[in-house]
GROMACS .gro file of C-alpha atoms in nm:
model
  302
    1UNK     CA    1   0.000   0.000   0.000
    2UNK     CA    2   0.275   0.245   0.082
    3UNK     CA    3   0.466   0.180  -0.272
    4UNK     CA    4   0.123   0.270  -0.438
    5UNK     CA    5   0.095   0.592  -0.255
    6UNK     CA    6   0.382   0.749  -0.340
    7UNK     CA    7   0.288   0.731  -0.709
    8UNK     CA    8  -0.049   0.861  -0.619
    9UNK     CA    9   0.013   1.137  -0.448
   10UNK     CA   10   0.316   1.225  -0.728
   11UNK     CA   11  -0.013   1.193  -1.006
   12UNK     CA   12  -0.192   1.454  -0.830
   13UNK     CA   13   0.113   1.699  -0.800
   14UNK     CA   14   0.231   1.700  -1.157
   15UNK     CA   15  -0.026   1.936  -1.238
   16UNK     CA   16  -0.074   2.230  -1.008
   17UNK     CA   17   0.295   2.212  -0.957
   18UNK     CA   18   0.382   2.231  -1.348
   19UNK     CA   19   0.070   2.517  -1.333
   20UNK     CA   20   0.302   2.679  -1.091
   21UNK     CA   21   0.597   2.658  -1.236
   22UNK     CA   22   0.497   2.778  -1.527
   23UNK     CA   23   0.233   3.100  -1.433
   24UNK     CA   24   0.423   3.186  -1.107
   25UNK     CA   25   0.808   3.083  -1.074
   26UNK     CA   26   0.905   3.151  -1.503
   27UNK     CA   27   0.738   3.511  -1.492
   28UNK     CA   28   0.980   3.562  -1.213
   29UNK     CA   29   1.262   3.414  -1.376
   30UNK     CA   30   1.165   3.628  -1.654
   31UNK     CA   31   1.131   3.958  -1.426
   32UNK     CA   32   1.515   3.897  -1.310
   33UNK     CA   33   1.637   3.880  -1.616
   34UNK     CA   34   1.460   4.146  -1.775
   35UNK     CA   35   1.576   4.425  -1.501
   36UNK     CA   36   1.938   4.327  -1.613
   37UNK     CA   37   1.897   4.476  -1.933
   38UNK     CA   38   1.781   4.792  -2.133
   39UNK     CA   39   1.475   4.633  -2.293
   40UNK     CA   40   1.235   4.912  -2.401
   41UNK     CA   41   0.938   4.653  -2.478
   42UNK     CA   42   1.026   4.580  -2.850
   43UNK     CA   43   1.344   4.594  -2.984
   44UNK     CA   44   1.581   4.261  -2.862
   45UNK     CA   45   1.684   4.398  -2.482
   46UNK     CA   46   2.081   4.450  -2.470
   47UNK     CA   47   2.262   4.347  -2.163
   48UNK     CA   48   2.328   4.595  -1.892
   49UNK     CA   49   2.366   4.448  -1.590
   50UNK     CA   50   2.343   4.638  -1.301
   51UNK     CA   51   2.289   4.962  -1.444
   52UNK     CA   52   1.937   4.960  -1.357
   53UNK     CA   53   1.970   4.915  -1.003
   54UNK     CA   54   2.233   5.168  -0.952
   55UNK     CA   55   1.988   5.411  -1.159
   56UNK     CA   56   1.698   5.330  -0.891
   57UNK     CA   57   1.928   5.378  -0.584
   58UNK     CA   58   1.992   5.730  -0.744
   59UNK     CA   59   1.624   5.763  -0.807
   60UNK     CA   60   1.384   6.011  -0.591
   61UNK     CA   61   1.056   5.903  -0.716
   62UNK     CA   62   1.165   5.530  -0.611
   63UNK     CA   63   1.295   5.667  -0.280
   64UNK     CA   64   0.995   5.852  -0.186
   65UNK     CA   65   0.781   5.537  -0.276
   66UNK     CA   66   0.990   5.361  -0.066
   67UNK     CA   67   0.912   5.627   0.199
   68UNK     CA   68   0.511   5.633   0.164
   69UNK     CA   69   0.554   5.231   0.195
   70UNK     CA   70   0.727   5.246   0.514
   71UNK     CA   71   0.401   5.490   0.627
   72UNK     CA   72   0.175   5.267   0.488
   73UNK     CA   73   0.343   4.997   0.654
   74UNK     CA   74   0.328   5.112   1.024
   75UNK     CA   75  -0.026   5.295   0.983
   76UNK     CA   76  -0.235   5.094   0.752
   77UNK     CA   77  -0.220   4.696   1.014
   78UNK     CA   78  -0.255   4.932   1.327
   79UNK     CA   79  -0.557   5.110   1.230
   80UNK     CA   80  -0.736   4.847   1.041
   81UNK     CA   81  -0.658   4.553   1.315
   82UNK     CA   82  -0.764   4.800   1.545
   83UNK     CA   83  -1.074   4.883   1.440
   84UNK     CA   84  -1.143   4.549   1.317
   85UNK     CA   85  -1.087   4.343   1.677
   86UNK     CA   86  -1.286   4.642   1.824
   87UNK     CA   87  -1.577   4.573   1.585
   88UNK     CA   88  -1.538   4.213   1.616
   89UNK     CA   89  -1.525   4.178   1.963
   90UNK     CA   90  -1.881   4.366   2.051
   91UNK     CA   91  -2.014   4.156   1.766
   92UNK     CA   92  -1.924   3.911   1.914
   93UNK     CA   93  -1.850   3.941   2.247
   94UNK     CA   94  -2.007   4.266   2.338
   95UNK     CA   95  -2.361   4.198   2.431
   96UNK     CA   96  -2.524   4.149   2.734
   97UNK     CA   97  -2.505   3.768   2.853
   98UNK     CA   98  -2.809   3.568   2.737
   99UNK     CA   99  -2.841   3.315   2.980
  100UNK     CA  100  -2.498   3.108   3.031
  101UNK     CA  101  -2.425   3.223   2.685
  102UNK     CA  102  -2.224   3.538   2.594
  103UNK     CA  103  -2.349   3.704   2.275
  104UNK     CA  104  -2.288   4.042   2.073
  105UNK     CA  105  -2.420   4.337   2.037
  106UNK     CA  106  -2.832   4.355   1.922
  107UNK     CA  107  -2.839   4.320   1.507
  108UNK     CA  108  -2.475   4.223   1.516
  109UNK     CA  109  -2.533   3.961   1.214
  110UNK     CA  110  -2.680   4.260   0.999
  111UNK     CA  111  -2.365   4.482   1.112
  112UNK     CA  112  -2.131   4.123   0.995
  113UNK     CA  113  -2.317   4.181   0.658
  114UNK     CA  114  -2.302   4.558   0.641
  115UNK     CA  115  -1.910   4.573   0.727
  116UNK     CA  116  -1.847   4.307   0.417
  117UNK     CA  117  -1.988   4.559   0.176
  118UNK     CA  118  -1.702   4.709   0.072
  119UNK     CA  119  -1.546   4.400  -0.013
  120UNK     CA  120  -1.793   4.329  -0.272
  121UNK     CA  121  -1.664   4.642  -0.471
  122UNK     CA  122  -1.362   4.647  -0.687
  123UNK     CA  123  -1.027   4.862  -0.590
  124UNK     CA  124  -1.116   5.060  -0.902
  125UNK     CA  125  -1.491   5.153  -0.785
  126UNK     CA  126  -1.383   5.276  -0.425
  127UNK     CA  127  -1.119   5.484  -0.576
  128UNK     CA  128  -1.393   5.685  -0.822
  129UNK     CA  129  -1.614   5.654  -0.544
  130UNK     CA  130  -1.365   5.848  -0.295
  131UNK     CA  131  -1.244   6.075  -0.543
  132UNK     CA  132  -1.664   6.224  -0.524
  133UNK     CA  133  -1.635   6.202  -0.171
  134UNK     CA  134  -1.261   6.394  -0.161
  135UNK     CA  135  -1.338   6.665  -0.390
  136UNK     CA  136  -1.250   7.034  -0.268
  137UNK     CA  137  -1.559   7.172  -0.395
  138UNK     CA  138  -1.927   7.195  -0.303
  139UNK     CA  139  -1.981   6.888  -0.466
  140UNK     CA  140  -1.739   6.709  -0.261
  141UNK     CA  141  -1.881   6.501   0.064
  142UNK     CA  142  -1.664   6.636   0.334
  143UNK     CA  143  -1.569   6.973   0.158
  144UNK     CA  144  -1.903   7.019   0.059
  145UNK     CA  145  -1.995   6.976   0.441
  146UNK     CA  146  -1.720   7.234   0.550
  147UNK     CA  147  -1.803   7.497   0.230
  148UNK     CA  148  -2.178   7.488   0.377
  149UNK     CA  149  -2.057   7.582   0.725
  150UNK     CA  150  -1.856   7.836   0.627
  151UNK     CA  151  -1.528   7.697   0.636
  152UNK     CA  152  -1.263   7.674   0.363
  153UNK     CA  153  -1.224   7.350   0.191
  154UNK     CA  154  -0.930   7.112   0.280
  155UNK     CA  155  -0.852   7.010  -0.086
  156UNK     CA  156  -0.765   6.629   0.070
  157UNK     CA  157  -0.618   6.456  -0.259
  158UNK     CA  158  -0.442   6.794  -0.364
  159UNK     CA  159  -0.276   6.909  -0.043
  160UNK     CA  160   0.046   6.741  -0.051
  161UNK     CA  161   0.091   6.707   0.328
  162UNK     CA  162  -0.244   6.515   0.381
  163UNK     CA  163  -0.309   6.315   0.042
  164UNK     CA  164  -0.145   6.041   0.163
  165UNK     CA  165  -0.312   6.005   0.458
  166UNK     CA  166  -0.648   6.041   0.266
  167UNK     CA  167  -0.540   5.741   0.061
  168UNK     CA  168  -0.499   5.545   0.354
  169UNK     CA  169  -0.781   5.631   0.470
  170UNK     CA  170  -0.965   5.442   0.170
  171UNK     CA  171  -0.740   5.131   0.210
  172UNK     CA  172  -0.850   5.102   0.560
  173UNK     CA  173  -1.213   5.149   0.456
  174UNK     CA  174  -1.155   4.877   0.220
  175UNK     CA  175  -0.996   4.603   0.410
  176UNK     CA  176  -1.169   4.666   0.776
  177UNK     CA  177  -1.503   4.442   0.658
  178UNK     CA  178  -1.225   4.145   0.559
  179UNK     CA  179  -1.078   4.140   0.911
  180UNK     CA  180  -1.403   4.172   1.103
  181UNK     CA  181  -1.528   3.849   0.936
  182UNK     CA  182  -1.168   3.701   0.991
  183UNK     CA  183  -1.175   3.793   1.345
  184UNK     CA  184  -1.498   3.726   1.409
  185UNK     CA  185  -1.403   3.341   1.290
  186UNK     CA  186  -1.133   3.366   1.503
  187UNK     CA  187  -1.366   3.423   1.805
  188UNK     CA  188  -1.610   3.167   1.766
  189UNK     CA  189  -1.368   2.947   1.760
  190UNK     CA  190  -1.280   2.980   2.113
  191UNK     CA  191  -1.438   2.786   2.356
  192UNK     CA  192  -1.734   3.002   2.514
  193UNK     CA  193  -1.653   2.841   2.842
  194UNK     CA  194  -1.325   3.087   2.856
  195UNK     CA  195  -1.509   3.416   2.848
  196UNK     CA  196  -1.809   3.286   3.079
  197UNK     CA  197  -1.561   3.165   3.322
  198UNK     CA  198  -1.376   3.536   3.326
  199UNK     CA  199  -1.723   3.723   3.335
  200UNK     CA  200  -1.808   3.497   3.643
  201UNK     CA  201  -1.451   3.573   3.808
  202UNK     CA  202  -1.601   3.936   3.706
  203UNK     CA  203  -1.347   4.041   3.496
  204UNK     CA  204  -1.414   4.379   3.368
  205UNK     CA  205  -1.457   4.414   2.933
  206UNK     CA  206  -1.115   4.521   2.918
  207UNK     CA  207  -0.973   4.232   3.108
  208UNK     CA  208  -1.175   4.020   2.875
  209UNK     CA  209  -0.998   4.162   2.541
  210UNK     CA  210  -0.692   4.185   2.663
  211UNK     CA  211  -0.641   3.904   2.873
  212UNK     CA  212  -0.815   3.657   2.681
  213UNK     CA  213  -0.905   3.707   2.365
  214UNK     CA  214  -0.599   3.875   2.189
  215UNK     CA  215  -0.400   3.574   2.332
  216UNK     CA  216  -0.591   3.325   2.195
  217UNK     CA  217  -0.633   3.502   1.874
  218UNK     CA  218  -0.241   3.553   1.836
  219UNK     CA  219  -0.227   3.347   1.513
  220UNK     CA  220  -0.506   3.473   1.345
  221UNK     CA  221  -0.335   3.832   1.431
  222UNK     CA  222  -0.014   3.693   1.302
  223UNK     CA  223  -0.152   3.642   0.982
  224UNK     CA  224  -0.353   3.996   0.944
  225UNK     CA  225  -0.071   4.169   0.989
  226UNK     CA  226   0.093   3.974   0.687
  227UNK     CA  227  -0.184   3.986   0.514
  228UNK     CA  228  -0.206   4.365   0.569
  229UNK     CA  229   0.173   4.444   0.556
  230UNK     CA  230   0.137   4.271   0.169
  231UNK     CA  231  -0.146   4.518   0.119
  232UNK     CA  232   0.089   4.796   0.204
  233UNK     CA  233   0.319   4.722  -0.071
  234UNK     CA  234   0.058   4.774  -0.335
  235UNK     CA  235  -0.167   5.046  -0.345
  236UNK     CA  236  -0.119   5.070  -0.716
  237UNK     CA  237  -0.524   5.029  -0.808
  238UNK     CA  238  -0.624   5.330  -0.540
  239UNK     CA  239  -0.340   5.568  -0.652
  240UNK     CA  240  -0.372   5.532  -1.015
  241UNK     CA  241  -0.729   5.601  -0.988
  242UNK     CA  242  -0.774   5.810  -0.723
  243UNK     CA  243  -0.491   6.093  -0.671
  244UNK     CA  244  -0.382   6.346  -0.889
  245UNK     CA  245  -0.143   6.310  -1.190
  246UNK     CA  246  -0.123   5.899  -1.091
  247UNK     CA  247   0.075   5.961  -0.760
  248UNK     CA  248   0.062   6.324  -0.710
  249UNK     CA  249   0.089   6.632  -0.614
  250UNK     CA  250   0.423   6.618  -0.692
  251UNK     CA  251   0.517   6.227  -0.611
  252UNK     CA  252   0.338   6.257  -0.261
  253UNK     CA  253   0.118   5.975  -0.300
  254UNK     CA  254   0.310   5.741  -0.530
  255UNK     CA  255   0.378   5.384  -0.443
  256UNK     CA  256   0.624   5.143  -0.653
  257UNK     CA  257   0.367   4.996  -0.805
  258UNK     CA  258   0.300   5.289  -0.966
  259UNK     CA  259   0.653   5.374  -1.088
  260UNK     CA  260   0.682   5.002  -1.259
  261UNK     CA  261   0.333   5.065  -1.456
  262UNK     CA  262   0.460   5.426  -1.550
  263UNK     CA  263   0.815   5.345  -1.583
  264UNK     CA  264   0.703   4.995  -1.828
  265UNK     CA  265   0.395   5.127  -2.010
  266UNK     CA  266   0.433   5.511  -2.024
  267UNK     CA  267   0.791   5.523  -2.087
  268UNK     CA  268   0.860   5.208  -2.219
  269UNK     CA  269   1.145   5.180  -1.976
  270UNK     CA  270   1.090   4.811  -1.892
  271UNK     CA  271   1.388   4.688  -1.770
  272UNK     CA  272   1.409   4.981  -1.548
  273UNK     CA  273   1.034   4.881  -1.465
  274UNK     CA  274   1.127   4.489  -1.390
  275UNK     CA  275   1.434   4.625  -1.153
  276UNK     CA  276   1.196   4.802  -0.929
  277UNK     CA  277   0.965   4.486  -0.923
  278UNK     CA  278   1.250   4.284  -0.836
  279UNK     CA  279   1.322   4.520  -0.546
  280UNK     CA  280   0.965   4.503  -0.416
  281UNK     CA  281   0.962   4.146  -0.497
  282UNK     CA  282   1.250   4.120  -0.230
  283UNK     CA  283   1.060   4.371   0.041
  284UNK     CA  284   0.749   4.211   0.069
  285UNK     CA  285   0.934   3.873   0.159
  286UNK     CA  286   1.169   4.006   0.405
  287UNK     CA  287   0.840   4.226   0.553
  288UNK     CA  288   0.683   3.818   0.570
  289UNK     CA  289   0.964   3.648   0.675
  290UNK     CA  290   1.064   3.913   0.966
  291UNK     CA  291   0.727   3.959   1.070
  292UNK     CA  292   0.647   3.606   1.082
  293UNK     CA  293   0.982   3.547   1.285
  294UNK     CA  294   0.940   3.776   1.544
  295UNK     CA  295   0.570   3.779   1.630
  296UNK     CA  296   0.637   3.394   1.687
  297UNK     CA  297   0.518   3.269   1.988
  298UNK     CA  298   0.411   2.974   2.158
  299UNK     CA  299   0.069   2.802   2.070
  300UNK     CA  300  -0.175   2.868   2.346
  301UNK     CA  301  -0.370   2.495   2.358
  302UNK     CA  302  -0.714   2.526   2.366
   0.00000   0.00000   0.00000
């Protein structure tokens, strides 16, 4: 029986594995080679070595990416993993007790439903959908708000110190829904008997979040902050759409994403393009790799 297993299981890799090989690991392959060289997209690409990556290092544009990453990076997990345990824990864990049973808040499988929403819509539809609500005019939601009280419009996507911040802002928006449910999953998952013994040892709300839950939700943490930290490095769909001039006012919002599309497809620079995708390539999994090294902790057994 072993002997036949072995050839079994090898039947059922040949497939996805050759699938991966040849859609994920060769377009890599491909990428490397590409950023070593001065291909402009048509003509055969010449050699160059690495003339492209001592070009980027020179590069502002690819620096101040670099920079808005490292923002995006630190602001966009805390803020969304905090607002997403904080919604998932009163939906389910906020109520009163019914019974022996703890429960959430009242209507808090409509509010599961409500939060999903915006992951239902596509990148591209939040961004025109923001840029209505962003606008420094009367037509704009928020500006239109302050115009109508008498106050001078903010200008969010065209003010260079807080465009940024306005586009993480949306990404937030986005991806809180995502991490509710995932929390939320995380949750039930615990045995109710924790949280009704701490409520009957009459530990405070607080003591119950803190104490209990983000402990035994360590894992599923782990992986949000991945998960988000990934979603920091991209940004490309809600730039290009959203901000001015595809990463403006002057660079402020621009992500290296961004630079690869305009570097490949509006200046035909795509060996330049494939160097910068190599070097985010090589970000994203040292971001993984550290993160999941040093948030690694003991399994708490259930």
């Amino acid at each position: 029986m072993r002997h036949g297993r072995y050839p079994f299981i090898v039947g059922f890799l040949v497939a996805p594995v050759t699938l991966y090989v040849v859609f994920v690991i060769a377009p890599y392959a491909q990428a490397f080679y590409i950023s070593m060289t001065n291909w402009r997209g048509f003509a055969p690409p010449t050699w160059a070595g690495f003339d492209n990556y001592k070009r980027m290092a020179g590069d502002g544009a690819f620096w101040k990416a670099i920079e808005h990453h490292l923002v995006m990076l630190i602001t966009l997990p805390l803020v969304t993993i905090a607002i997403a345990l904080f919604f998932a824990f009163l939906l389910n864990l906020g109520g009163r007790s019914r019974g022996s049973t703890m429960s959430g808040v009242w209507g808090s499988k409509f509010y599961r439903v409500v939060f999903f929403f915006p992951q239902l819509l596509a990148l591209p539809i939040i961004a025109v959908l923001f840029g209505m609500v962003y606008r420094p005019n009367s037509s704009g939601l928020i500006d239109g708000v302050l115009i109508k009280l008498g106050l001078a419009p903010v200008g969010w996507l065209i003010n260079p110190k807080l465009a940024l911040w306005a586009v993480i802002a949306v990404l937030v928006w986005q991806a809180v829904g995502f991490y509710v449910v995932l929390f939320s999953a995380g949750m039930a998952s615990i045995p109710k008997d924790i949280f009704e013994a701490a409520e009957l040892d009459g530990a405070p709300q607080s003591t119950l979040f803190f104490r209990v839950t983000l402990p035994l939700l360590w894992d599923t943490l782990q992986v949000a902050w991945v998960y988000l930290g990934i979603a920091a490095f991209d940004g490309f769909a809600i730039v290009d759409v959203l901000t001015v001039d595809q990463g403006g006012p002057d660079n402020n919002t621009t992500v290296l994403a961004e630079q690869i599309y305009q570097n490949a497809f509006k200046f035909g620079k795509f060996g330049y393009a494939s160097a910068m995708g190599v070097a985010l390539f090589f970000l994203t999994i040292t971001f993984a790799a550290l993160t999941l090294r040093v948030t690694r902790r003991e399994t708490i057994e259930l």
